[in-house]
Amino acid sequence: MFILFFGTRPGKTRESHLPGVSCPFCSQTGQLKARIQPRYIHIFWIPVYRLSPSELIQCGHCKKAYSKGDCSHEMQEALKKLKNE
Ligand SMILES: [Zn+2]
C-alpha cells in the first residue's frame, strides 16, 4: 500500500516587537508584538513550497489581537519590514 505523505506543516514561530507602532485600540506605542509563523507544503516531510505565513499581532497593553485584515497601515508597514529581515 502506497501512502503519500503530503500536507502542510507550520514552521518555527517568530515573535518580534513592533517598535514605534501604536495600538489603534488603546493608542499605546511600542506595545504591539507580532507572531509570524511560516507554513510549508511538504511531501515526505521535505518542505517543497512556502505558503504565506500566518500572522497575528497582539497588544501587550490592552491584549487586543489583530489578524492581518485588522491591521492599521502603520502595522502593515512594520510587518512588511519584519518579514524582509
Ligand atoms: Zn492596545
Tab-separated table of C-alpha atoms and ligand atoms in Angstrom:
chain	number	residue	atom	x	y	z
A	1	MET	CA	0.000	0.000	0.000
A	2	PHE	CA	1.338	3.347	-1.009
A	3	ILE	CA	0.828	6.345	1.202
A	4	LEU	CA	1.800	9.763	0.003
A	5	PHE	CA	2.869	11.870	2.928
A	6	PHE	CA	1.704	15.231	1.829
A	7	GLY	CA	0.390	18.158	3.748
A	8	THR	CA	1.154	21.480	5.284
A	9	ARG	CA	3.467	21.981	8.158
A	10	PRO	CA	3.970	25.067	10.280
A	11	GLY	CA	7.493	26.401	10.622
A	12	LYS	CA	9.149	27.942	13.614
A	13	THR	CA	7.181	30.821	15.117
A	14	ARG	CA	8.970	34.118	15.332
A	15	GLU	CA	7.941	36.813	17.777
A	16	SER	CA	9.004	40.399	17.394
A	17	HIS	CA	8.001	43.712	18.825
A	18	LEU	CA	6.850	46.449	16.526
A	19	PRO	CA	8.761	49.400	17.910
A	20	GLY	CA	7.281	52.826	17.401
A	21	VAL	CA	3.915	51.499	16.221
A	22	SER	CA	0.880	52.485	18.227
A	23	CYS	CA	-2.090	50.259	19.008
A	24	PRO	CA	-5.234	51.541	17.236
A	25	PHE	CA	-7.359	50.428	20.186
A	26	CYS	CA	-5.570	51.830	23.249
A	27	SER	CA	-3.079	54.095	21.386
A	28	GLN	CA	-0.117	52.898	23.446
A	29	THR	CA	3.114	52.906	21.447
A	30	GLY	CA	5.614	50.051	21.403
A	31	GLN	CA	3.257	47.503	22.966
A	32	LEU	CA	2.492	45.555	19.826
A	33	LYS	CA	4.036	42.173	19.319
A	34	ALA	CA	3.870	40.242	16.063
A	35	ARG	CA	3.831	36.483	15.907
A	36	ILE	CA	4.781	35.194	12.485
A	37	GLN	CA	4.535	31.525	11.665
A	38	PRO	CA	5.761	30.326	8.291
A	39	ARG	CA	3.861	27.464	6.671
A	40	TYR	CA	5.129	24.960	4.183
A	41	ILE	CA	3.691	22.350	1.944
A	42	HIS	CA	5.703	19.206	2.418
A	43	ILE	CA	5.973	15.909	0.630
A	44	PHE	CA	7.559	13.169	2.696
A	45	TRP	CA	8.423	15.817	5.294
A	46	ILE	CA	10.503	17.782	2.827
A	47	PRO	CA	9.275	21.360	2.512
A	48	VAL	CA	8.666	21.992	-1.171
A	49	TYR	CA	6.659	25.156	-1.211
A	50	ARG	CA	6.403	28.093	1.137
A	51	LEU	CA	2.899	29.418	1.795
A	52	SER	CA	2.157	32.891	3.050
A	53	PRO	CA	2.849	32.884	6.779
A	54	SER	CA	0.139	33.219	9.372
A	55	GLU	CA	0.466	36.481	11.219
A	56	LEU	CA	-1.003	37.690	14.446
A	57	ILE	CA	-0.368	40.925	16.244
A	58	GLN	CA	-1.246	41.389	19.871
A	59	CYS	CA	-1.070	44.440	22.064
A	60	GLY	CA	0.708	43.860	25.361
A	61	HIS	CA	-1.216	46.695	26.973
A	62	CYS	CA	-4.885	46.082	26.142
A	63	LYS	CA	-4.418	42.454	24.957
A	64	LYS	CA	-6.314	43.122	21.770
A	65	ALA	CA	-5.319	40.767	18.966
A	66	TYR	CA	-5.235	41.810	15.348
A	67	SER	CA	-5.220	39.477	12.398
A	68	LYS	CA	-3.748	40.703	9.146
A	69	GLY	CA	-7.021	42.220	7.932
A	70	ASP	CA	-7.446	44.314	11.080
A	71	CYS	CA	-4.027	45.916	10.899
A	72	SER	CA	-3.584	49.637	10.505
A	73	HIS	CA	-1.407	50.910	7.689
A	74	GLU	CA	1.369	51.551	10.182
A	75	MET	CA	1.207	47.968	11.427
A	76	GLN	CA	1.221	46.548	7.895
A	77	GLU	CA	4.351	48.523	7.071
A	78	ALA	CA	6.125	47.340	10.226
A	79	LEU	CA	5.123	43.751	9.467
A	80	LYS	CA	6.459	44.015	5.945
A	81	LYS	CA	9.755	45.272	7.293
A	82	LEU	CA	9.926	42.362	9.776
A	83	LYS	CA	9.393	39.770	7.092
A	84	ASN	CA	12.115	41.200	4.868
A	85	GLU	CA	14.708	40.881	7.603
B	1	ZN	ZN	-3.602	48.166	22.840
